[in-house]
Amino acid sequence: KLQEDNKGRISIEKLDVTKNEEIDNVAKSLKDKPIDILLLNAGIIHSPGKGSRKLGTLERDDFLDVYNVNVVGPMLLGQALYDTVKASKRKQIIGITSGLSSISDCGSNYAVPYRCSKVALNMAFQSFKYKSEADKDGVHAMAVAPGWVQTDMGGSNASSTVEDSVKAMLDNVIDKYKDEDKVSGGFYNYTGKVYGW
């Protein structure tokens, strides 16, 4: 329906961010289509079939599965589509992160691989900032936490609907990217607050 209502503005591409071939195919398909806002939103909280992991129950695959989806996939996709963002008018890359990635605000032993993966994503996003600055590309990259949202991951008890979270992120962060306090490489929550690293 979304694609149908926005003919010429939206195209839907098949993509599993853990598969290099699918990232390459999306990059080829979008090669000549400037992307104003590239929103990298891949995320899992734990390995398929396992519950959220904490210290005392961790296994190697918990980290590898979550990192592959939450860090490696978005960074490789962002790298593959960087030139299409650079060719656009807006030139913006957004990484969907989490408040759980704030080291200064870590209050539990919950979802350790997920927390670590989002910290890694925040750090990796600095690469977009520094590449753009070095090459004078004008690309602006930010990590944005959507809050606790009613999704498959957040559950039905979460405090925000998807619509409210998206609207807040757009109004308070994404559309304010030219404001002095919304720096490239920054880490913000959906209200526009700067998160502590």
mmCIF file with all atom_site columns, C-alpha atoms in Angstrom:
data_model
loop_
_atom_site.group_PDB
_atom_site.id
_atom_site.type_symbol
_atom_site.label_atom_id
_atom_site.label_alt_id
_atom_site.label_comp_id
_atom_site.label_asym_id
_atom_site.label_entity_id
_atom_site.label_seq_id
_atom_site.pdbx_PDB_ins_code
_atom_site.Cartn_x
_atom_site.Cartn_y
_atom_site.Cartn_z
_atom_site.occupancy
_atom_site.B_iso_or_equiv
_atom_site.pdbx_formal_charge
_atom_site.auth_seq_id
_atom_site.auth_comp_id
_atom_site.auth_asym_id
_atom_site.auth_atom_id
_atom_site.pdbx_PDB_model_num
ATOM 1   C CA . LYS A 1 1   ? 0.000  0.000   0.000  1.00 0.00 ? 1   LYS A CA 1
ATOM 2   C CA . LEU A 1 2   ? 2.775  2.459   0.900  1.00 0.00 ? 2   LEU A CA 1
ATOM 3   C CA . GLN A 1 3   ? 4.508  1.870   -2.415 1.00 0.00 ? 3   GLN A CA 1
ATOM 4   C CA . GLU A 1 4   ? 1.212  2.097   -4.291 1.00 0.00 ? 4   GLU A CA 1
ATOM 5   C CA . ASP A 1 5   ? 0.327  5.421   -2.629 1.00 0.00 ? 5   ASP A CA 1
ATOM 6   C CA . ASN A 1 6   ? 3.779  6.866   -3.415 1.00 0.00 ? 6   ASN A CA 1
ATOM 7   C CA . LYS A 1 7   ? 4.464  5.845   -7.005 1.00 0.00 ? 7   LYS A CA 1
ATOM 8   C CA . GLY A 1 8   ? 7.879  7.001   -8.156 1.00 0.00 ? 8   GLY A CA 1
ATOM 9   C CA . ARG A 1 9   ? 8.956  7.838   -4.603 1.00 0.00 ? 9   ARG A CA 1
ATOM 10  C CA . ILE A 1 10  ? 9.238  4.418   -2.952 1.00 0.00 ? 10  ILE A CA 1
ATOM 11  C CA . SER A 1 11  ? 10.764 1.207   -4.195 1.00 0.00 ? 11  SER A CA 1
ATOM 12  C CA . ILE A 1 12  ? 10.873 -1.978  -2.154 1.00 0.00 ? 12  ILE A CA 1
ATOM 13  C CA . GLU A 1 13  ? 14.043 -4.066  -2.326 1.00 0.00 ? 13  GLU A CA 1
ATOM 14  C CA . LYS A 1 14  ? 14.645 -7.559  -0.931 1.00 0.00 ? 14  LYS A CA 1
ATOM 15  C CA . LEU A 1 15  ? 17.380 -7.410  1.678  1.00 0.00 ? 15  LEU A CA 1
ATOM 16  C CA . ASP A 1 16  ? 18.829 -9.598  4.403  1.00 0.00 ? 16  ASP A CA 1
ATOM 17  C CA . VAL A 1 17  ? 21.646 -7.482  5.884  1.00 0.00 ? 17  VAL A CA 1
ATOM 18  C CA . THR A 1 18  ? 23.586 -10.638 6.815  1.00 0.00 ? 18  THR A CA 1
ATOM 19  C CA . LYS A 1 19  ? 24.014 -11.559 3.136  1.00 0.00 ? 19  LYS A CA 1
ATOM 20  C CA . ASN A 1 20  ? 26.698 -9.746  1.125  1.00 0.00 ? 20  ASN A CA 1
ATOM 21  C CA . GLU A 1 21  ? 25.066 -10.649 -2.186 1.00 0.00 ? 21  GLU A CA 1
ATOM 22  C CA . GLU A 1 22  ? 21.787 -9.007  -1.172 1.00 0.00 ? 22  GLU A CA 1
ATOM 23  C CA . ILE A 1 23  ? 23.590 -5.839  -0.024 1.00 0.00 ? 23  ILE A CA 1
ATOM 24  C CA . ASP A 1 24  ? 25.401 -5.759  -3.388 1.00 0.00 ? 24  ASP A CA 1
ATOM 25  C CA . ASN A 1 25  ? 22.124 -6.261  -5.268 1.00 0.00 ? 25  ASN A CA 1
ATOM 26  C CA . VAL A 1 26  ? 20.429 -3.386  -3.415 1.00 0.00 ? 26  VAL A CA 1
ATOM 27  C CA . ALA A 1 27  ? 23.427 -1.126  -4.070 1.00 0.00 ? 27  ALA A CA 1
ATOM 28  C CA . LYS A 1 28  ? 23.318 -1.964  -7.800 1.00 0.00 ? 28  LYS A CA 1
ATOM 29  C CA . SER A 1 29  ? 19.559 -1.443  -7.944 1.00 0.00 ? 29  SER A CA 1
ATOM 30  C CA . LEU A 1 30  ? 19.796 1.989   -6.292 1.00 0.00 ? 30  LEU A CA 1
ATOM 31  C CA . LYS A 1 31  ? 23.070 3.074   -7.902 1.00 0.00 ? 31  LYS A CA 1
ATOM 32  C CA . ASP A 1 32  ? 21.573 5.956   -9.888 1.00 0.00 ? 32  ASP A CA 1
ATOM 33  C CA . LYS A 1 33  ? 18.892 6.945   -7.360 1.00 0.00 ? 33  LYS A CA 1
ATOM 34  C CA . PRO A 1 34  ? 20.041 9.597   -4.861 1.00 0.00 ? 34  PRO A CA 1
ATOM 35  C CA . ILE A 1 35  ? 18.945 8.786   -1.307 1.00 0.00 ? 35  ILE A CA 1
ATOM 36  C CA . ASP A 1 36  ? 18.163 11.841  0.829  1.00 0.00 ? 36  ASP A CA 1
ATOM 37  C CA . ILE A 1 37  ? 17.806 9.924   4.100  1.00 0.00 ? 37  ILE A CA 1
ATOM 38  C CA . LEU A 1 38  ? 19.351 6.488   4.474  1.00 0.00 ? 38  LEU A CA 1
ATOM 39  C CA . LEU A 1 39  ? 17.839 5.001   7.624  1.00 0.00 ? 39  LEU A CA 1
ATOM 40  C CA . LEU A 1 40  ? 19.689 1.913   8.821  1.00 0.00 ? 40  LEU A CA 1
ATOM 41  C CA . ASN A 1 41  ? 17.235 0.092   11.057 1.00 0.00 ? 41  ASN A CA 1
ATOM 42  C CA . ALA A 1 42  ? 18.317 -3.563  11.217 1.00 0.00 ? 42  ALA A CA 1
ATOM 43  C CA . GLY A 1 43  ? 18.161 -4.982  14.711 1.00 0.00 ? 43  GLY A CA 1
ATOM 44  C CA . ILE A 1 44  ? 17.675 -8.121  16.777 1.00 0.00 ? 44  ILE A CA 1
ATOM 45  C CA . ILE A 1 45  ? 17.859 -8.328  20.552 1.00 0.00 ? 45  ILE A CA 1
ATOM 46  C CA . HIS A 1 46  ? 19.100 -11.928 20.714 1.00 0.00 ? 46  HIS A CA 1
ATOM 47  C CA . SER A 1 47  ? 19.987 -14.942 18.583 1.00 0.00 ? 47  SER A CA 1
ATOM 48  C CA . PRO A 1 48  ? 16.990 -16.603 16.924 1.00 0.00 ? 48  PRO A CA 1
ATOM 49  C CA . GLY A 1 49  ? 15.289 -19.052 19.273 1.00 0.00 ? 49  GLY A CA 1
ATOM 50  C CA . LYS A 1 50  ? 17.054 -17.773 22.381 1.00 0.00 ? 50  LYS A CA 1
ATOM 51  C CA . GLY A 1 51  ? 15.929 -15.354 25.036 1.00 0.00 ? 51  GLY A CA 1
ATOM 52  C CA . SER A 1 52  ? 17.667 -12.134 25.954 1.00 0.00 ? 52  SER A CA 1
ATOM 53  C CA . ARG A 1 53  ? 21.099 -12.994 27.321 1.00 0.00 ? 53  ARG A CA 1
ATOM 54  C CA . LYS A 1 54  ? 22.864 -11.772 30.446 1.00 0.00 ? 54  LYS A CA 1
ATOM 55  C CA . LEU A 1 55  ? 26.171 -12.492 32.124 1.00 0.00 ? 55  LEU A CA 1
ATOM 56  C CA . GLY A 1 56  ? 26.093 -16.089 33.319 1.00 0.00 ? 56  GLY A CA 1
ATOM 57  C CA . THR A 1 57  ? 24.195 -17.348 30.249 1.00 0.00 ? 57  THR A CA 1
ATOM 58  C CA . LEU A 1 58  ? 26.290 -15.857 27.414 1.00 0.00 ? 58  LEU A CA 1
ATOM 59  C CA . GLU A 1 59  ? 27.583 -17.901 24.494 1.00 0.00 ? 59  GLU A CA 1
ATOM 60  C CA . ARG A 1 60  ? 29.795 -16.901 21.573 1.00 0.00 ? 60  ARG A CA 1
ATOM 61  C CA . ASP A 1 61  ? 26.974 -17.163 19.029 1.00 0.00 ? 61  ASP A CA 1
ATOM 62  C CA . ASP A 1 62  ? 24.861 -14.714 21.054 1.00 0.00 ? 62  ASP A CA 1
ATOM 63  C CA . PHE A 1 63  ? 27.367 -11.974 20.270 1.00 0.00 ? 63  PHE A CA 1
ATOM 64  C CA . LEU A 1 64  ? 28.161 -13.036 16.702 1.00 0.00 ? 64  LEU A CA 1
ATOM 65  C CA . ASP A 1 65  ? 24.520 -13.287 15.591 1.00 0.00 ? 65  ASP A CA 1
ATOM 66  C CA . VAL A 1 66  ? 23.528 -9.951  17.134 1.00 0.00 ? 66  VAL A CA 1
ATOM 67  C CA . TYR A 1 67  ? 26.637 -8.105  15.910 1.00 0.00 ? 67  TYR A CA 1
ATOM 68  C CA . ASN A 1 68  ? 26.183 -9.461  12.391 1.00 0.00 ? 68  ASN A CA 1
ATOM 69  C CA . VAL A 1 69  ? 22.654 -8.019  12.153 1.00 0.00 ? 69  VAL A CA 1
ATOM 70  C CA . ASN A 1 70  ? 23.020 -4.879  14.299 1.00 0.00 ? 70  ASN A CA 1
ATOM 71  C CA . VAL A 1 71  ? 26.499 -3.654  13.340 1.00 0.00 ? 71  VAL A CA 1
ATOM 72  C CA . VAL A 1 72  ? 28.050 -5.429  10.369 1.00 0.00 ? 72  VAL A CA 1
ATOM 73  C CA . GLY A 1 73  ? 24.932 -5.382  8.174  1.00 0.00 ? 73  GLY A CA 1
ATOM 74  C CA . PRO A 1 74  ? 24.051 -1.693  8.638  1.00 0.00 ? 74  PRO A CA 1
ATOM 75  C CA . MET A 1 75  ? 27.664 -0.573  8.200  1.00 0.00 ? 75  MET A CA 1
ATOM 76  C CA . LEU A 1 76  ? 28.171 -2.604  5.011  1.00 0.00 ? 76  LEU A CA 1
ATOM 77  C CA . LEU A 1 77  ? 24.853 -1.366  3.620  1.00 0.00 ? 77  LEU A CA 1
ATOM 78  C CA . GLY A 1 78  ? 25.735 2.223   4.549  1.00 0.00 ? 78  GLY A CA 1
ATOM 79  C CA . GLN A 1 79  ? 29.118 1.810   2.890  1.00 0.00 ? 79  GLN A CA 1
ATOM 80  C CA . ALA A 1 80  ? 27.524 0.348   -0.247 1.00 0.00 ? 80  ALA A CA 1
ATOM 81  C CA . LEU A 1 81  ? 24.996 3.220   -0.482 1.00 0.00 ? 81  LEU A CA 1
ATOM 82  C CA . TYR A 1 82  ? 27.260 6.062   0.680  1.00 0.00 ? 82  TYR A CA 1
ATOM 83  C CA . ASP A 1 83  ? 27.708 7.505   -2.819 1.00 0.00 ? 83  ASP A CA 1
ATOM 84  C CA . THR A 1 84  ? 23.950 7.536   -3.435 1.00 0.00 ? 84  THR A CA 1
ATOM 85  C CA . VAL A 1 85  ? 23.495 9.525   -0.212 1.00 0.00 ? 85  VAL A CA 1
ATOM 86  C CA . LYS A 1 86  ? 26.359 11.837  -1.191 1.00 0.00 ? 86  LYS A CA 1
ATOM 87  C CA . ALA A 1 87  ? 24.615 12.451  -4.544 1.00 0.00 ? 87  ALA A CA 1
ATOM 88  C CA . SER A 1 88  ? 21.369 13.589  -2.873 1.00 0.00 ? 88  SER A CA 1
ATOM 89  C CA . LYS A 1 89  ? 20.279 17.033  -1.730 1.00 0.00 ? 89  LYS A CA 1
ATOM 90  C CA . ARG A 1 90  ? 19.825 16.159  1.944  1.00 0.00 ? 90  ARG A CA 1
ATOM 91  C CA . LYS A 1 91  ? 22.786 13.767  2.416  1.00 0.00 ? 91  LYS A CA 1
ATOM 92  C CA . GLN A 1 92  ? 21.723 12.173  5.673  1.00 0.00 ? 92  GLN A CA 1
ATOM 93  C CA . ILE A 1 93  ? 22.488 8.766   7.216  1.00 0.00 ? 93  ILE A CA 1
ATOM 94  C CA . ILE A 1 94  ? 20.600 7.702   10.346 1.00 0.00 ? 94  ILE A CA 1
ATOM 95  C CA . GLY A 1 95  ? 21.478 4.658   12.408 1.00 0.00 ? 95  GLY A CA 1
ATOM 96  C CA . ILE A 1 96  ? 18.731 3.393   14.688 1.00 0.00 ? 96  ILE A CA 1
ATOM 97  C CA . THR A 1 97  ? 20.450 2.659   17.990 1.00 0.00 ? 97  THR A CA 1
ATOM 98  C CA . SER A 1 98  ? 19.164 2.244   21.536 1.00 0.00 ? 98  SER A CA 1
ATOM 99  C CA . GLY A 1 99  ? 19.250 3.992   24.880 1.00 0.00 ? 99  GLY A CA 1
ATOM 100 C CA . LEU A 1 100 ? 20.532 0.650   26.163 1.00 0.00 ? 100 LEU A CA 1
ATOM 101 C CA . SER A 1 101 ? 23.803 1.456   24.377 1.00 0.00 ? 101 SER A CA 1
ATOM 102 C CA . SER A 1 102 ? 24.625 4.340   26.707 1.00 0.00 ? 102 SER A CA 1
ATOM 103 C CA . ILE A 1 103 ? 27.550 3.152   28.829 1.00 0.00 ? 103 ILE A CA 1
ATOM 104 C CA . SER A 1 104 ? 27.066 6.066   31.229 1.00 0.00 ? 104 SER A CA 1
ATOM 105 C CA . ASP A 1 105 ? 23.415 5.046   31.707 1.00 0.00 ? 105 ASP A CA 1
ATOM 106 C CA . CYS A 1 106 ? 23.849 1.259   31.956 1.00 0.00 ? 106 CYS A CA 1
ATOM 107 C CA . GLY A 1 107 ? 21.608 0.097   34.752 1.00 0.00 ? 107 GLY A CA 1
ATOM 108 C CA . SER A 1 108 ? 21.414 -3.683  34.408 1.00 0.00 ? 108 SER A CA 1
ATOM 109 C CA . ASN A 1 109 ? 22.831 -6.997  33.227 1.00 0.00 ? 109 ASN A CA 1
ATOM 110 C CA . TYR A 1 110 ? 20.020 -7.284  30.637 1.00 0.00 ? 110 TYR A CA 1
ATOM 111 C CA . ALA A 1 111 ? 20.534 -7.991  26.902 1.00 0.00 ? 111 ALA A CA 1
ATOM 112 C CA . VAL A 1 112 ? 24.327 -7.861  27.016 1.00 0.00 ? 112 VAL A CA 1
ATOM 113 C CA . PRO A 1 113 ? 25.016 -8.753  23.333 1.00 0.00 ? 113 PRO A CA 1
ATOM 114 C CA . TYR A 1 114 ? 22.353 -6.278  22.177 1.00 0.00 ? 114 TYR A CA 1
ATOM 115 C CA . ARG A 1 115 ? 23.711 -3.460  24.355 1.00 0.00 ? 115 ARG A CA 1
ATOM 116 C CA . CYS A 1 116 ? 27.252 -4.114  23.160 1.00 0.00 ? 116 CYS A CA 1
ATOM 117 C CA . SER A 1 117 ? 26.166 -4.245  19.517 1.00 0.00 ? 117 SER A CA 1
ATOM 118 C CA . LYS A 1 118 ? 24.468 -0.855  19.713 1.00 0.00 ? 118 LYS A CA 1
ATOM 119 C CA . VAL A 1 119 ? 27.540 0.658   21.412 1.00 0.00 ? 119 VAL A CA 1
ATOM 120 C CA . ALA A 1 120 ? 29.555 -0.713  18.488 1.00 0.00 ? 120 ALA A CA 1
ATOM 121 C CA . LEU A 1 121 ? 27.083 0.747   15.977 1.00 0.00 ? 121 LEU A CA 1
ATOM 122 C CA . ASN A 1 122 ? 27.370 4.176   17.610 1.00 0.00 ? 122 ASN A CA 1
ATOM 123 C CA . MET A 1 123 ? 31.162 3.990   17.358 1.00 0.00 ? 123 MET A CA 1
ATOM 124 C CA . ALA A 1 124 ? 31.077 2.694   13.783 1.00 0.00 ? 124 ALA A CA 1
ATOM 125 C CA . PHE A 1 125 ? 28.846 5.609   12.799 1.00 0.00 ? 125 PHE A CA 1
ATOM 126 C CA . GLN A 1 126 ? 31.754 7.916   13.531 1.00 0.00 ? 126 GLN A CA 1
ATOM 127 C CA . SER A 1 127 ? 33.295 6.511   10.337 1.00 0.00 ? 127 SER A CA 1
ATOM 128 C CA . PHE A 1 128 ? 30.575 8.133   8.225  1.00 0.00 ? 128 PHE A CA 1
ATOM 129 C CA . LYS A 1 129 ? 31.214 11.464  9.958  1.00 0.00 ? 129 LYS A CA 1
ATOM 130 C CA . TYR A 1 130 ? 34.982 11.362  9.492  1.00 0.00 ? 130 TYR A CA 1
ATOM 131 C CA . LYS A 1 131 ? 34.827 10.117  5.893  1.00 0.00 ? 131 LYS A CA 1
ATOM 132 C CA . SER A 1 132 ? 32.471 12.940  5.018  1.00 0.00 ? 132 SER A CA 1
ATOM 133 C CA . GLU A 1 133 ? 34.638 15.531  6.763  1.00 0.00 ? 133 GLU A CA 1
ATOM 134 C CA . ALA A 1 134 ? 37.846 14.265  5.125  1.00 0.00 ? 134 ALA A CA 1
ATOM 135 C CA . ASP A 1 135 ? 36.301 14.103  1.647  1.00 0.00 ? 135 ASP A CA 1
ATOM 136 C CA . LYS A 1 136 ? 34.158 17.249  2.139  1.00 0.00 ? 136 LYS A CA 1
ATOM 137 C CA . ASP A 1 137 ? 31.075 15.280  1.058  1.00 0.00 ? 137 ASP A CA 1
ATOM 138 C CA . GLY A 1 138 ? 28.549 17.097  3.246  1.00 0.00 ? 138 GLY A CA 1
ATOM 139 C CA . VAL A 1 139 ? 27.080 13.793  4.484  1.00 0.00 ? 139 VAL A CA 1
ATOM 140 C CA . HIS A 1 140 ? 25.563 14.099  7.970  1.00 0.00 ? 140 HIS A CA 1
ATOM 141 C CA . ALA A 1 141 ? 25.316 10.938  10.097 1.00 0.00 ? 141 ALA A CA 1
ATOM 142 C CA . MET A 1 142 ? 23.608 10.485  13.469 1.00 0.00 ? 142 MET A CA 1
ATOM 143 C CA . ALA A 1 143 ? 22.715 7.601   15.774 1.00 0.00 ? 143 ALA A CA 1
ATOM 144 C CA . VAL A 1 144 ? 19.129 7.957   17.052 1.00 0.00 ? 144 VAL A CA 1
ATOM 145 C CA . ALA A 1 145 ? 17.393 5.934   19.771 1.00 0.00 ? 145 ALA A CA 1
ATOM 146 C CA . PRO A 1 146 ? 13.648 5.560   19.134 1.00 0.00 ? 146 PRO A CA 1
ATOM 147 C CA . GLY A 1 147 ? 12.697 4.885   22.756 1.00 0.00 ? 147 GLY A CA 1
ATOM 148 C CA . TRP A 1 148 ? 10.755 1.871   24.001 1.00 0.00 ? 148 TRP A CA 1
ATOM 149 C CA . VAL A 1 149 ? 8.476  1.161   21.041 1.00 0.00 ? 149 VAL A CA 1
ATOM 150 C CA . GLN A 1 150 ? 5.565  -1.245  20.483 1.00 0.00 ? 150 GLN A CA 1
ATOM 151 C CA . THR A 1 151 ? 7.281  -3.517  17.970 1.00 0.00 ? 151 THR A CA 1
ATOM 152 C CA . ASP A 1 152 ? 8.061  -7.231  17.960 1.00 0.00 ? 152 ASP A CA 1
ATOM 153 C CA . MET A 1 153 ? 11.188 -6.381  19.945 1.00 0.00 ? 153 MET A CA 1
ATOM 154 C CA . GLY A 1 154 ? 9.643  -3.808  22.301 1.00 0.00 ? 154 GLY A CA 1
ATOM 155 C CA . GLY A 1 155 ? 6.407  -5.670  22.956 1.00 0.00 ? 155 GLY A CA 1
ATOM 156 C CA . SER A 1 156 ? 2.867  -4.422  23.452 1.00 0.00 ? 156 SER A CA 1
ATOM 157 C CA . ASN A 1 157 ? 3.606  -2.850  26.864 1.00 0.00 ? 157 ASN A CA 1
ATOM 158 C CA . ALA A 1 158 ? 6.146  -0.401  25.405 1.00 0.00 ? 158 ALA A CA 1
ATOM 159 C CA . SER A 1 159 ? 5.472  3.276   26.074 1.00 0.00 ? 159 SER A CA 1
ATOM 160 C CA . SER A 1 160 ? 5.398  4.529   22.445 1.00 0.00 ? 160 SER A CA 1
ATOM 161 C CA . THR A 1 161 ? 3.631  3.474   19.295 1.00 0.00 ? 161 THR A CA 1
ATOM 162 C CA . VAL A 1 162 ? 5.681  3.181   16.131 1.00 0.00 ? 162 VAL A CA 1
ATOM 163 C CA . GLU A 1 163 ? 3.896  6.238   14.712 1.00 0.00 ? 163 GLU A CA 1
ATOM 164 C CA . ASP A 1 164 ? 4.629  8.387   17.805 1.00 0.00 ? 164 ASP A CA 1
ATOM 165 C CA . SER A 1 165 ? 8.272  7.338   17.915 1.00 0.00 ? 165 SER A CA 1
ATOM 166 C CA . VAL A 1 166 ? 8.846  8.000   14.207 1.00 0.00 ? 166 VAL A CA 1
ATOM 167 C CA . LYS A 1 167 ? 7.134  11.390  14.414 1.00 0.00 ? 167 LYS A CA 1
ATOM 168 C CA . ALA A 1 168 ? 9.220  12.349  17.451 1.00 0.00 ? 168 ALA A CA 1
ATOM 169 C CA . MET A 1 169 ? 12.475 11.242  15.797 1.00 0.00 ? 169 MET A CA 1
ATOM 170 C CA . LEU A 1 170 ? 11.631 13.228  12.662 1.00 0.00 ? 170 LEU A CA 1
ATOM 171 C CA . ASP A 1 171 ? 10.449 16.354  14.498 1.00 0.00 ? 171 ASP A CA 1
ATOM 172 C CA . ASN A 1 172 ? 13.134 16.445  17.196 1.00 0.00 ? 172 ASN A CA 1
ATOM 173 C CA . VAL A 1 173 ? 16.237 15.000  15.542 1.00 0.00 ? 173 VAL A CA 1
ATOM 174 C CA . ILE A 1 174 ? 16.200 13.894  11.905 1.00 0.00 ? 174 ILE A CA 1
ATOM 175 C CA . ASP A 1 175 ? 14.601 17.029  10.435 1.00 0.00 ? 175 ASP A CA 1
ATOM 176 C CA . LYS A 1 176 ? 16.736 19.244  12.712 1.00 0.00 ? 176 LYS A CA 1
ATOM 177 C CA . TYR A 1 177 ? 20.036 17.952  11.353 1.00 0.00 ? 177 TYR A CA 1
ATOM 178 C CA . LYS A 1 178 ? 21.114 21.448  10.319 1.00 0.00 ? 178 LYS A CA 1
ATOM 179 C CA . ASP A 1 179 ? 20.700 22.823  13.847 1.00 0.00 ? 179 ASP A CA 1
ATOM 180 C CA . GLU A 1 180 ? 23.977 23.546  15.633 1.00 0.00 ? 180 GLU A CA 1
ATOM 181 C CA . ASP A 1 181 ? 23.219 21.112  18.437 1.00 0.00 ? 181 ASP A CA 1
ATOM 182 C CA . LYS A 1 182 ? 22.549 18.160  16.084 1.00 0.00 ? 182 LYS A CA 1
ATOM 183 C CA . VAL A 1 183 ? 26.128 17.407  15.117 1.00 0.00 ? 183 VAL A CA 1
ATOM 184 C CA . SER A 1 184 ? 27.226 14.757  12.666 1.00 0.00 ? 184 SER A CA 1
ATOM 185 C CA . GLY A 1 185 ? 28.379 11.757  14.660 1.00 0.00 ? 185 GLY A CA 1
ATOM 186 C CA . GLY A 1 186 ? 25.995 12.623  17.503 1.00 0.00 ? 186 GLY A CA 1
ATOM 187 C CA . PHE A 1 187 ? 23.985 10.186  19.629 1.00 0.00 ? 187 PHE A CA 1
ATOM 188 C CA . TYR A 1 188 ? 20.415 11.354  20.372 1.00 0.00 ? 188 TYR A CA 1
ATOM 189 C CA . ASN A 1 189 ? 17.165 9.989   21.670 1.00 0.00 ? 189 ASN A CA 1
ATOM 190 C CA . TYR A 1 190 ? 13.814 10.574  19.982 1.00 0.00 ? 190 TYR A CA 1
ATOM 191 C CA . THR A 1 191 ? 13.154 13.721  22.055 1.00 0.00 ? 191 THR A CA 1
ATOM 192 C CA . GLY A 1 192 ? 16.315 15.360  20.740 1.00 0.00 ? 192 GLY A CA 1
ATOM 193 C CA . LYS A 1 193 ? 18.238 14.851  23.996 1.00 0.00 ? 193 LYS A CA 1
ATOM 194 C CA . VAL A 1 194 ? 21.943 14.122  23.614 1.00 0.00 ? 194 VAL A CA 1
ATOM 195 C CA . TYR A 1 195 ? 22.683 10.698  25.050 1.00 0.00 ? 195 TYR A CA 1
ATOM 196 C CA . GLY A 1 196 ? 25.782 10.115  27.140 1.00 0.00 ? 196 GLY A CA 1
ATOM 197 C CA . TRP A 1 197 ? 28.224 7.721   25.562 1.00 0.00 ? 197 TRP A CA 1
#
